PDB file of C-alpha atoms in Angstrom:
ATOM      1  CA  MET A   1      13.342-120.408   1.212  1.00  0.00           C
ATOM      2  CA  PHE A   2       9.735-121.800   0.812  1.00  0.00           C
ATOM      3  CA  HIS A   3       7.362-121.200   3.794  1.00  0.00           C
ATOM      4  CA  TYR A   4       6.911-124.224   6.062  1.00  0.00           C
ATOM      5  CA  TYR A   5       3.014-123.268   6.758  1.00  0.00           C
ATOM      6  CA  ILE A   6       2.572-123.019   3.277  1.00  0.00           C
ATOM      7  CA  PHE A   7       4.342-126.149   2.419  1.00  0.00           C
ATOM      8  CA  GLN A   8       1.689-127.808   5.234  1.00  0.00           C
ATOM      9  CA  LYS A   9      -1.412-126.117   3.595  1.00  0.00           C
ATOM     10  CA  ILE A  10      -0.467-127.523  -0.046  1.00  0.00           C
ATOM     11  CA  THR A  11       0.676-131.043   1.237  1.00  0.00           C
ATOM     12  CA  PHE A  12      -1.653-131.854   4.020  1.00  0.00           C
ATOM     13  CA  PRO A  13      -5.020-129.649   3.208  1.00  0.00           C
ATOM     14  CA  ASN A  14      -7.494-131.790   5.411  1.00  0.00           C
ATOM     15  CA  LEU A  15      -4.979-131.785   8.240  1.00  0.00           C
ATOM     16  CA  CYS A  16      -4.690-128.269   8.138  1.00  0.00           C
ATOM     17  CA  ARG A  17      -8.254-127.585   7.905  1.00  0.00           C
ATOM     18  CA  LEU A  18      -8.772-129.869  11.136  1.00  0.00           C
ATOM     19  CA  TYR A  19      -6.210-127.806  12.952  1.00  0.00           C
ATOM     20  CA  GLN A  20      -7.838-124.703  11.859  1.00  0.00           C
ATOM     21  CA  GLU A  21     -11.172-125.915  13.349  1.00  0.00           C
ATOM     22  CA  ILE A  22      -9.633-127.287  16.622  1.00  0.00           C
ATOM     23  CA  THR A  23      -7.591-124.222  17.449  1.00  0.00           C
ATOM     24  CA  LYS A  24      -9.589-121.570  15.372  1.00  0.00           C
ATOM     25  CA  ARG A  25      -5.999-120.606  14.386  1.00  0.00           C
ATOM     26  CA  SER A  26      -5.127-120.412  10.406  1.00  0.00           C
ATOM     27  CA  VAL A  27      -1.456-122.121   9.412  1.00  0.00           C
ATOM     28  CA  VAL A  28      -1.051-119.181   6.309  1.00  0.00           C
ATOM     29  CA  ASN A  29      -0.438-115.809   7.224  1.00  0.00           C
ATOM     30  CA  HIS A  30      -3.898-114.104   6.381  1.00  0.00           C
ATOM     31  CA  GLU A  31      -2.136-110.816   5.016  1.00  0.00           C
ATOM     32  CA  VAL A  32      -0.270-112.797   2.834  1.00  0.00           C
ATOM     33  CA  ASP A  33      -3.040-115.115   1.639  1.00  0.00           C
ATOM     34  CA  GLU A  34      -5.454-111.673   1.467  1.00  0.00           C
ATOM     35  CA  PHE A  35      -2.853-109.898  -0.570  1.00  0.00           C
ATOM     36  CA  PHE A  36      -2.436-112.452  -3.397  1.00  0.00           C
ATOM     37  CA  THR A  37      -6.268-112.869  -3.388  1.00  0.00           C
ATOM     38  CA  LYS A  38      -7.108-109.290  -3.725  1.00  0.00           C
ATOM     39  CA  ASP A  39      -4.558-108.471  -6.132  1.00  0.00           C
ATOM     40  CA  LEU A  40      -5.229-111.350  -8.368  1.00  0.00           C
ATOM     41  CA  SER A  41      -8.882-110.782  -8.225  1.00  0.00           C
ATOM     42  CA  GLU A  42      -8.472-107.475  -9.524  1.00  0.00           C
ATOM     43  CA  VAL A  43      -5.966-108.760 -12.271  1.00  0.00           C
ATOM     44  CA  ILE A  44      -8.647-111.100 -13.353  1.00  0.00           C
ATOM     45  CA  LYS A  45     -11.696-108.578 -13.156  1.00  0.00           C
ATOM     46  CA  HIS A  46      -9.746-105.710 -15.441  1.00  0.00           C
ATOM     47  CA  ARG A  47      -8.858-108.847 -18.072  1.00  0.00           C
ATOM     48  CA  LEU A  48     -12.435-109.752 -18.167  1.00  0.00           C
ATOM     49  CA  ASN A  49     -13.754-106.585 -18.380  1.00  0.00           C
ATOM     50  CA  ASP A  50     -11.354-105.796 -21.454  1.00  0.00           C
ATOM     51  CA  PRO A  51     -12.605-106.869 -24.578  1.00  0.00           C
ATOM     52  CA  GLU A  52      -9.219-106.577 -26.029  1.00  0.00           C
ATOM     53  CA  ALA A  53      -7.386-108.645 -23.526  1.00  0.00           C
ATOM     54  CA  LYS A  54      -6.610-111.888 -25.798  1.00  0.00           C
ATOM     55  CA  ASP A  55      -5.080-109.699 -28.189  1.00  0.00           C
ATOM     56  CA  LYS A  56      -3.286-107.311 -25.653  1.00  0.00           C
ATOM     57  CA  TYR A  57      -1.682-109.975 -23.146  1.00  0.00           C
ATOM     58  CA  ASN A  58       0.396-112.991 -23.571  1.00  0.00           C
ATOM     59  CA  ASP A  59       0.740-114.563 -19.884  1.00  0.00           C
ATOM     60  CA  ALA A  60      -0.251-117.061 -17.809  1.00  0.00           C
ATOM     61  CA  VAL A  61      -3.074-115.406 -16.558  1.00  0.00           C
ATOM     62  CA  GLN A  62      -4.469-114.954 -19.807  1.00  0.00           C
ATOM     63  CA  LEU A  63      -4.167-118.194 -21.036  1.00  0.00           C
ATOM     64  CA  LEU A  64      -5.974-119.434 -17.955  1.00  0.00           C
ATOM     65  CA  LEU A  65      -8.586-116.717 -18.595  1.00  0.00           C
ATOM     66  CA  ASN A  66      -8.825-117.951 -22.451  1.00  0.00           C
ATOM     67  CA  ALA A  67      -9.398-121.371 -21.043  1.00  0.00           C
ATOM     68  CA  MET A  68     -12.339-120.601 -18.814  1.00  0.00           C
ATOM     69  CA  GLU A  69     -14.435-118.795 -21.649  1.00  0.00           C
ATOM     70  CA  GLU A  70     -13.330-121.178 -24.355  1.00  0.00           C
ATOM     71  CA  GLU A  71     -13.378-125.085 -24.715  1.00  0.00           C
ATOM     72  CA  ASN A  72     -10.579-126.828 -26.451  1.00  0.00           C
ATOM     73  CA  THR A  73      -8.576-123.726 -26.480  1.00  0.00           C
ATOM     74  CA  LYS A  74      -5.340-124.358 -28.322  1.00  0.00           C
ATOM     75  CA  PHE A  75      -1.799-123.096 -27.131  1.00  0.00           C
ATOM     76  CA  THR A  76       1.274-122.418 -28.839  1.00  0.00           C
ATOM     77  CA  LYS A  77       4.357-124.846 -28.018  1.00  0.00           C
ATOM     78  CA  GLU A  78       6.211-122.035 -26.394  1.00  0.00           C
ATOM     79  CA  ASP A  79       3.205-121.583 -24.207  1.00  0.00           C
ATOM     80  CA  ALA A  80       2.956-124.860 -23.283  1.00  0.00           C
ATOM     81  CA  ASP A  81       6.715-125.328 -22.475  1.00  0.00           C
ATOM     82  CA  ILE A  82       6.954-122.310 -20.482  1.00  0.00           C
ATOM     83  CA  ILE A  83       3.786-122.537 -18.721  1.00  0.00           C
ATOM     84  CA  SER A  84       3.647-126.342 -17.946  1.00  0.00           C
ATOM     85  CA  GLU A  85       1.874-129.263 -19.707  1.00  0.00           C
ATOM     86  CA  THR A  86      -0.760-128.756 -16.758  1.00  0.00           C
ATOM     87  CA  VAL A  87      -2.113-125.499 -18.589  1.00  0.00           C
ATOM     88  CA  GLU A  88      -2.696-127.172 -21.621  1.00  0.00           C
ATOM     89  CA  LYS A  89      -4.665-129.850 -19.929  1.00  0.00           C
ATOM     90  CA  VAL A  90      -6.960-127.400 -18.548  1.00  0.00           C
ATOM     91  CA  SER A  91      -8.151-126.236 -21.782  1.00  0.00           C
ATOM     92  CA  LYS A  92     -10.090-129.398 -22.248  1.00  0.00           C
ATOM     93  CA  LYS A  93     -12.749-128.131 -19.825  1.00  0.00           C
ATOM     94  CA  SER A  94     -13.963-124.470 -18.793  1.00  0.00           C
ATOM     95  CA  LEU A  95     -12.446-122.796 -15.639  1.00  0.00           C
ATOM     96  CA  THR A  96     -14.408-121.153 -12.864  1.00  0.00           C
ATOM     97  CA  ARG A  97     -12.893-117.666 -11.742  1.00  0.00           C
ATOM     98  CA  MET A  98     -11.556-119.558  -8.111  1.00  0.00           C
ATOM     99  CA  GLU A  99      -9.929-122.143 -10.267  1.00  0.00           C
ATOM    100  CA  ILE A 100      -7.916-119.851 -12.117  1.00  0.00           C
ATOM    101  CA  LEU A 101      -7.129-117.899  -8.852  1.00  0.00           C
ATOM    102  CA  ALA A 102      -6.232-120.918  -7.034  1.00  0.00           C
ATOM    103  CA  GLN A 103      -4.122-122.069  -9.860  1.00  0.00           C
ATOM    104  CA  LEU A 104      -2.355-118.842 -10.112  1.00  0.00           C
ATOM    105  CA  VAL A 105      -1.429-118.767  -6.449  1.00  0.00           C
ATOM    106  CA  VAL A 106       0.282-122.181  -6.727  1.00  0.00           C
ATOM    107  CA  PHE A 107       1.794-120.991  -9.792  1.00  0.00           C
ATOM    108  CA  LEU A 108       3.646-118.275  -8.324  1.00  0.00           C
ATOM    109  CA  ALA A 109       4.657-120.219  -5.240  1.00  0.00           C
ATOM    110  CA  ALA A 110       6.036-123.152  -7.372  1.00  0.00           C
ATOM    111  CA  GLY A 111       7.767-121.148  -9.696  1.00  0.00           C
ATOM    112  CA  TYR A 112       9.334-118.780  -7.627  1.00  0.00           C
ATOM    113  CA  GLU A 113      10.554-121.279  -4.833  1.00  0.00           C
ATOM    114  CA  THR A 114      12.085-123.532  -6.999  1.00  0.00           C
ATOM    115  CA  THR A 115      13.941-120.884  -9.006  1.00  0.00           C
ATOM    116  CA  ALA A 116      15.444-119.006  -6.172  1.00  0.00           C
ATOM    117  CA  THR A 117      16.176-122.166  -3.915  1.00  0.00           C
ATOM    118  CA  THR A 118      17.877-123.908  -6.769  1.00  0.00           C
ATOM    119  CA  LEU A 119      19.755-120.644  -7.827  1.00  0.00           C
ATOM    120  CA  HIS A 120      20.993-120.370  -4.432  1.00  0.00           C
ATOM    121  CA  PHE A 121      22.199-124.032  -4.386  1.00  0.00           C
ATOM    122  CA  VAL A 122      23.835-123.933  -7.828  1.00  0.00           C
ATOM    123  CA  THR A 123      25.751-120.699  -7.306  1.00  0.00           C
ATOM    124  CA  TYR A 124      27.209-121.979  -4.210  1.00  0.00           C
ATOM    125  CA  ILE A 125      28.514-124.922  -5.703  1.00  0.00           C
ATOM    126  CA  LEU A 126      29.779-123.047  -8.752  1.00  0.00           C
ATOM    127  CA  SER A 127      31.962-121.115  -6.582  1.00  0.00           C
ATOM    128  CA  GLN A 128      33.392-123.956  -5.089  1.00  0.00           C
ATOM    129  CA  ARG A 129      33.967-125.498  -8.635  1.00  0.00           C
ATOM    130  CA  PRO A 130      35.535-122.935 -10.611  1.00  0.00           C
ATOM    131  CA  ASP A 131      36.531-125.487 -13.325  1.00  0.00           C
ATOM    132  CA  VAL A 132      32.617-126.402 -13.919  1.00  0.00           C
ATOM    133  CA  GLN A 133      31.530-122.418 -13.833  1.00  0.00           C
ATOM    134  CA  ASP A 134      33.967-121.450 -16.385  1.00  0.00           C
ATOM    135  CA  LYS A 135      32.933-124.004 -18.632  1.00  0.00           C
ATOM    136  CA  VAL A 136      29.267-123.022 -18.190  1.00  0.00           C
ATOM    137  CA  ARG A 137      30.607-119.440 -18.751  1.00  0.00           C
ATOM    138  CA  ASP A 138      32.416-120.213 -21.769  1.00  0.00           C
ATOM    139  CA  GLU A 139      28.973-121.941 -23.210  1.00  0.00           C
ATOM    140  CA  VAL A 140      26.829-118.967 -22.161  1.00  0.00           C
ATOM    141  CA  ASN A 141      29.200-116.615 -24.012  1.00  0.00           C
ATOM    142  CA  GLU A 142      29.229-118.786 -27.346  1.00  0.00           C
ATOM    143  CA  ILE A 143      25.415-118.670 -27.217  1.00  0.00           C
ATOM    144  CA  PHE A 144      24.804-115.249 -26.026  1.00  0.00           C
ATOM    145  CA  GLY A 145      27.466-113.430 -28.182  1.00  0.00           C
ATOM    146  CA  ASP A 146      27.375-109.744 -28.244  1.00  0.00           C
ATOM    147  CA  LYS A 147      23.425-109.806 -27.344  1.00  0.00           C
ATOM    148  CA  ASN A 148      21.706-107.919 -24.291  1.00  0.00           C
ATOM    149  CA  GLU A 149      18.817-110.100 -23.904  1.00  0.00           C
ATOM    150  CA  ILE A 150      18.490-113.806 -24.114  1.00  0.00           C
ATOM    151  CA  GLY A 151      15.420-115.556 -25.777  1.00  0.00           C
ATOM    152  CA  TYR A 152      13.678-118.456 -25.734  1.00  0.00           C
ATOM    153  CA  ASP A 153      15.471-120.124 -28.688  1.00  0.00           C
ATOM    154  CA  ASP A 154      18.661-119.272 -26.805  1.00  0.00           C
ATOM    155  CA  VAL A 155      17.625-121.251 -23.782  1.00  0.00           C
ATOM    156  CA  SER A 156      16.871-124.309 -25.717  1.00  0.00           C
ATOM    157  CA  LYS A 157      20.677-124.515 -26.981  1.00  0.00           C
ATOM    158  CA  PHE A 158      22.165-124.868 -23.428  1.00  0.00           C
ATOM    159  CA  VAL A 159      23.583-128.237 -22.825  1.00  0.00           C
ATOM    160  CA  TYR A 160      26.026-128.181 -20.417  1.00  0.00           C
ATOM    161  CA  MET A 161      24.238-125.470 -18.257  1.00  0.00           C
ATOM    162  CA  ASN A 162      21.329-127.744 -18.258  1.00  0.00           C
ATOM    163  CA  ALA A 163      23.267-130.505 -16.806  1.00  0.00           C
ATOM    164  CA  VAL A 164      24.628-128.271 -13.977  1.00  0.00           C
ATOM    165  CA  ILE A 165      21.370-127.448 -12.933  1.00  0.00           C
ATOM    166  CA  ASP A 166      19.930-130.752 -13.325  1.00  0.00           C
ATOM    167  CA  GLU A 167      22.949-132.423 -11.216  1.00  0.00           C
ATOM    168  CA  THR A 168      22.278-129.489  -8.815  1.00  0.00           C
ATOM    169  CA  LEU A 169      18.704-130.647  -8.510  1.00  0.00           C
ATOM    170  CA  ARG A 170      19.693-134.195  -8.058  1.00  0.00           C
ATOM    171  CA  LEU A 171      22.078-133.326  -5.131  1.00  0.00           C
ATOM    172  CA  LEU A 172      19.556-130.690  -3.446  1.00  0.00           C
ATOM    173  CA  PRO A 173      15.886-131.339  -4.877  1.00  0.00           C
ATOM    174  CA  PRO A 174      13.707-128.491  -3.241  1.00  0.00           C
ATOM    175  CA  ILE A 175      11.112-130.979  -2.205  1.00  0.00           C
ATOM    176  CA  THR A 176      12.661-134.477  -0.770  1.00  0.00           C
ATOM    177  CA  ARG A 177       9.525-136.451  -1.253  1.00  0.00           C
ATOM    178  CA  THR A 178       6.029-136.242  -2.929  1.00  0.00           C
ATOM    179  CA  ASN A 179       2.674-138.274  -2.377  1.00  0.00           C
ATOM    180  CA  ARG A 180       0.505-140.067  -4.486  1.00  0.00           C
ATOM    181  CA  LEU A 181      -2.965-141.358  -3.968  1.00  0.00           C
ATOM    182  CA  CYS A 182      -3.994-144.594  -5.360  1.00  0.00           C
ATOM    183  CA  GLN A 183      -6.910-143.942  -7.450  1.00  0.00           C
ATOM    184  CA  LYS A 184      -8.086-147.759  -8.223  1.00  0.00           C
ATOM    185  CA  GLU A 185      -6.936-151.242  -6.580  1.00  0.00           C
ATOM    186  CA  THR A 186      -3.290-152.086  -8.164  1.00  0.00           C
ATOM    187  CA  VAL A 187      -0.943-154.598  -7.898  1.00  0.00           C
ATOM    188  CA  VAL A 188       2.969-153.721  -8.224  1.00  0.00           C
ATOM    189  CA  ASN A 189       4.927-156.718  -8.149  1.00  0.00           C
ATOM    190  CA  GLY A 190       2.807-159.017  -6.060  1.00  0.00           C
ATOM    191  CA  VAL A 191       2.025-155.931  -3.821  1.00  0.00           C
ATOM    192  CA  LYS A 192      -1.735-154.938  -3.380  1.00  0.00           C
ATOM    193  CA  PHE A 193      -2.568-151.399  -3.085  1.00  0.00           C
ATOM    194  CA  GLU A 194      -6.213-150.573  -2.069  1.00  0.00           C
ATOM    195  CA  LYS A 195      -8.199-147.795  -3.660  1.00  0.00           C
ATOM    196  CA  GLY A 196      -7.494-144.621  -1.636  1.00  0.00           C
ATOM    197  CA  SER A 197      -4.020-145.571  -0.457  1.00  0.00           C
ATOM    198  CA  VAL A 198      -1.302-142.780  -0.127  1.00  0.00           C
ATOM    199  CA  PHE A 199       2.118-143.705  -0.644  1.00  0.00           C
ATOM    200  CA  SER A 200       4.862-141.455  -0.517  1.00  0.00           C
ATOM    201  CA  VAL A 201       7.827-141.033  -3.394  1.00  0.00           C
ATOM    202  CA  PRO A 202      11.440-140.711  -1.797  1.00  0.00           C
ATOM    203  CA  ILE A 203      12.700-137.991  -4.276  1.00  0.00           C
ATOM    204  CA  TYR A 204      15.856-137.597  -2.047  1.00  0.00           C
ATOM    205  CA  ALA A 205      16.420-141.282  -1.652  1.00  0.00           C
ATOM    206  CA  ILE A 206      16.117-141.802  -5.270  1.00  0.00           C
ATOM    207  CA  HIS A 207      18.490-139.189  -6.356  1.00  0.00           C
ATOM    208  CA  HIS A 208      21.156-140.486  -4.018  1.00  0.00           C
ATOM    209  CA  SER A 209      20.936-144.279  -4.773  1.00  0.00           C
ATOM    210  CA  PRO A 210      24.153-145.853  -5.515  1.00  0.00           C
ATOM    211  CA  ASP A 211      22.115-148.291  -7.820  1.00  0.00           C
ATOM    212  CA  ILE A 212      21.209-145.670 -10.083  1.00  0.00           C
ATOM    213  CA  TYR A 213      24.014-142.956  -9.567  1.00  0.00           C
ATOM    214  CA  GLU A 214      27.494-143.854  -9.298  1.00  0.00           C
ATOM    215  CA  ASN A 215      29.165-141.955  -6.540  1.00  0.00           C
ATOM    216  CA  PRO A 216      25.890-140.186  -5.723  1.00  0.00           C
ATOM    217  CA  GLU A 217      27.149-137.754  -3.119  1.00  0.00           C
ATOM    218  CA  GLU A 218      29.789-136.167  -5.850  1.00  0.00           C
ATOM    219  CA  PHE A 219      28.895-133.515  -7.990  1.00  0.00           C
ATOM    220  CA  ILE A 220      29.413-134.640 -11.460  1.00  0.00           C
ATOM    221  CA  PRO A 221      27.239-132.684 -14.499  1.00  0.00           C
ATOM    222  CA  GLU A 222      28.391-134.833 -17.071  1.00  0.00           C
ATOM    223  CA  ARG A 223      25.937-137.470 -15.750  1.00  0.00           C
ATOM    224  CA  PHE A 224      23.127-135.396 -17.154  1.00  0.00           C
ATOM    225  CA  LEU A 225      24.555-134.833 -20.479  1.00  0.00           C
ATOM    226  CA  PRO A 226      22.029-135.849 -23.081  1.00  0.00           C
ATOM    227  CA  ASP A 227      23.558-139.836 -23.988  1.00  0.00           C
ATOM    228  CA  GLU A 228      24.020-140.545 -20.331  1.00  0.00           C
ATOM    229  CA  SER A 229      20.885-138.810 -19.240  1.00  0.00           C
ATOM    230  CA  ASP A 230      18.767-140.520 -22.080  1.00  0.00           C
ATOM    231  CA  SER A 231      19.861-144.098 -20.981  1.00  0.00           C
ATOM    232  CA  ARG A 232      18.548-143.427 -17.375  1.00  0.00           C
ATOM    233  CA  HIS A 233      14.992-144.694 -16.073  1.00  0.00           C
ATOM    234  CA  PRO A 234      12.725-141.670 -16.323  1.00  0.00           C
ATOM    235  CA  MET A 235      11.771-142.140 -12.654  1.00  0.00           C
ATOM    236  CA  ALA A 236      15.015-141.932 -11.380  1.00  0.00           C
ATOM    237  CA  PHE A 237      15.241-138.073 -11.585  1.00  0.00           C
ATOM    238  CA  LEU A 238      11.913-136.443 -10.088  1.00  0.00           C
ATOM    239  CA  PRO A 239      12.765-132.842  -8.876  1.00  0.00           C
ATOM    240  CA  PHE A 240       9.258-131.532  -9.960  1.00  0.00           C
ATOM    241  CA  GLY A 241       7.748-134.893  -9.739  1.00  0.00           C
ATOM    242  CA  SER A 242       6.222-136.519 -12.665  1.00  0.00           C
ATOM    243  CA  GLY A 243       2.896-137.281 -14.248  1.00  0.00           C
ATOM    244  CA  PRO A 244      -0.239-135.186 -14.452  1.00  0.00           C
ATOM    245  CA  ARG A 245       0.506-134.073 -10.789  1.00  0.00           C
ATOM    246  CA  ASN A 246       3.778-133.006 -11.358  1.00  0.00           C
ATOM    247  CA  CYS A 247       4.845-129.292 -10.034  1.00  0.00           C
ATOM    248  CA  LEU A 248       2.635-126.801 -11.745  1.00  0.00           C
ATOM    249  CA  GLY A 249       5.286-124.409 -12.267  1.00  0.00           C
ATOM    250  CA  MET A 250       7.980-126.840 -13.582  1.00  0.00           C
ATOM    251  CA  ARG A 251       8.249-125.386 -17.135  1.00  0.00           C
ATOM    252  CA  PHE A 252       8.143-121.549 -15.754  1.00  0.00           C
ATOM    253  CA  ALA A 253      10.697-122.476 -13.181  1.00  0.00           C
ATOM    254  CA  GLU A 254      13.179-124.293 -15.566  1.00  0.00           C
ATOM    255  CA  TYR A 255      13.034-121.232 -18.221  1.00  0.00           C
ATOM    256  CA  GLU A 256      13.100-118.524 -15.343  1.00  0.00           C
ATOM    257  CA  LEU A 257      16.274-120.433 -13.804  1.00  0.00           C
ATOM    258  CA  ARG A 258      18.133-120.962 -16.969  1.00  0.00           C
ATOM    259  CA  VAL A 259      17.595-117.232 -18.230  1.00  0.00           C
ATOM    260  CA  THR A 260      18.588-115.920 -14.826  1.00  0.00           C
ATOM    261  CA  LEU A 261      21.580-118.262 -14.198  1.00  0.00           C
ATOM    262  CA  ALA A 262      23.098-117.390 -17.739  1.00  0.00           C
ATOM    263  CA  TRP A 263      22.719-113.808 -17.422  1.00  0.00           C
ATOM    264  CA  ILE A 264      24.318-113.715 -13.983  1.00  0.00           C
ATOM    265  CA  ILE A 265      27.463-115.942 -15.139  1.00  0.00           C
ATOM    266  CA  LYS A 266      27.790-113.609 -17.931  1.00  0.00           C
ATOM    267  CA  ASN A 267      28.566-110.804 -15.811  1.00  0.00           C
ATOM    268  CA  TYR A 268      29.779-112.151 -12.508  1.00  0.00           C
ATOM    269  CA  LYS A 269      32.398-114.780 -11.408  1.00  0.00           C
ATOM    270  CA  PHE A 270      31.406-116.402  -7.957  1.00  0.00           C
ATOM    271  CA  ILE A 271      34.045-117.120  -5.582  1.00  0.00           C
ATOM    272  CA  PRO A 272      33.579-118.556  -1.878  1.00  0.00           C
ATOM    273  CA  ALA A 273      32.661-116.332   0.840  1.00  0.00           C
ATOM    274  CA  ASP A 274      33.634-118.487   3.624  1.00  0.00           C
ATOM    275  CA  GLU A 275      35.680-121.328   4.873  1.00  0.00           C
ATOM    276  CA  LYS A 276      34.772-124.279   2.671  1.00  0.00           C
ATOM    277  CA  LEU A 277      31.617-126.331   4.084  1.00  0.00           C
ATOM    278  CA  ALA A 278      32.173-130.382   4.328  1.00  0.00           C
ATOM    279  CA  TRP A 279      30.716-132.115   1.363  1.00  0.00           C
ATOM    280  CA  PRO A 280      28.388-133.716   1.356  1.00  0.00           C
ATOM    281  CA  LEU A 281      26.370-130.648   3.075  1.00  0.00           C
ATOM    282  CA  GLU A 282      24.686-131.463   6.235  1.00  0.00           C
ATOM    283  CA  LEU A 283      20.826-131.077   6.000  1.00  0.00           C
ATOM    284  CA  GLU A 284      18.077-130.032   8.662  1.00  0.00           C
ATOM    285  CA  PRO A 285      15.400-132.334   8.863  1.00  0.00           C
ATOM    286  CA  THR A 286      12.090-130.266   7.763  1.00  0.00           C
ATOM    287  CA  GLY A 287       9.618-132.654   6.774  1.00  0.00           C
ATOM    288  CA  GLY A 288       9.869-132.492   3.287  1.00  0.00           C
ATOM    289  CA  LEU A 289      11.965-129.327   2.224  1.00  0.00           C
ATOM    290  CA  ILE A 290      15.547-129.617   1.754  1.00  0.00           C
ATOM    291  CA  LYS A 291      17.469-127.031   4.197  1.00  0.00           C
ATOM    292  CA  PRO A 292      20.942-127.071   4.537  1.00  0.00           C
ATOM    293  CA  LYS A 293      22.089-127.036   8.015  1.00  0.00           C
ATOM    294  CA  HIS A 294      24.698-124.029   7.687  1.00  0.00           C
ATOM    295  CA  GLU A 295      23.915-120.847   5.503  1.00  0.00           C
ATOM    296  CA  LEU A 296      25.488-121.284   2.023  1.00  0.00           C
ATOM    297  CA  LYS A 297      27.446-118.179   1.048  1.00  0.00           C
ATOM    298  CA  CYS A 298      29.199-116.696  -2.173  1.00  0.00           C
ATOM    299  CA  LYS A 299      30.747-113.814  -3.390  1.00  0.00           C
ATOM    300  CA  PHE A 300      29.832-111.954  -6.827  1.00  0.00           C
ATOM    301  CA  VAL A 301      32.577-110.418  -8.461  1.00  0.00           C
ATOM    302  CA  ARG A 302      31.811-108.093 -11.511  1.00  0.00           C
ATOM    303  CA  LEU A 303      33.467-109.454 -14.504  1.00  0.00           C
TER     304      LEU A 303
END
């Protein structure tokens, strides 16, 4: 799971700086911080010194480096979808090397953590719901066919698997709330918000509201099939936040999660490993991160 101290650092940067100033201690592991900073700095340096880098590499690092060197950099639709709308926004201005380094560190944390956590949850749930698991596998086999690899175009064809993943993210969003800063004086439903006000969006509470979702504690993937999902308010489903400050690694996480789950479910069957836990799952209070009270285990059986 995502390290709690890293979550603190990202969510409450000013408080973390105050804590470090008072205690002379850091909330982030220096070895981890130095590892990422050093390695990513070396990659950036190597790319900047390589005149053929633009043609040789096609990844998030190079897209950001291109944005550093050129204004109004154009991205393909596939690039924008996989990396994030955020990457396309940075093309409107030149980036500094430090900004690129910061973006890449957050990109790694956001993309990896969301994928690992959600994959853990969805495989556990599918082990408890073999009927749903079989439907997902049938769809994957139909799209995969005899191919050994799955591409970007194949991922866009998933319908039922997308619904299963989204329903998992609704029930167990990796981040249970998100904060927003009011940029100007605003009035909403007669309530005045002063500029500089900070408010919290309760993602978990929204996802479990009976006013939005019928039987909200039940796992029902069909509620995220296109017809029903399209009729729902866009702010009713916020696993990655929303707007220009949404999760930087969202598109990458979505793509990676779908490719990984498709490959695993094509080759393995998920079965319960232990006695079935009570549903809904008991959760630990973690100040914004979702964490089940008991370990979620399942067995993978090779098909």
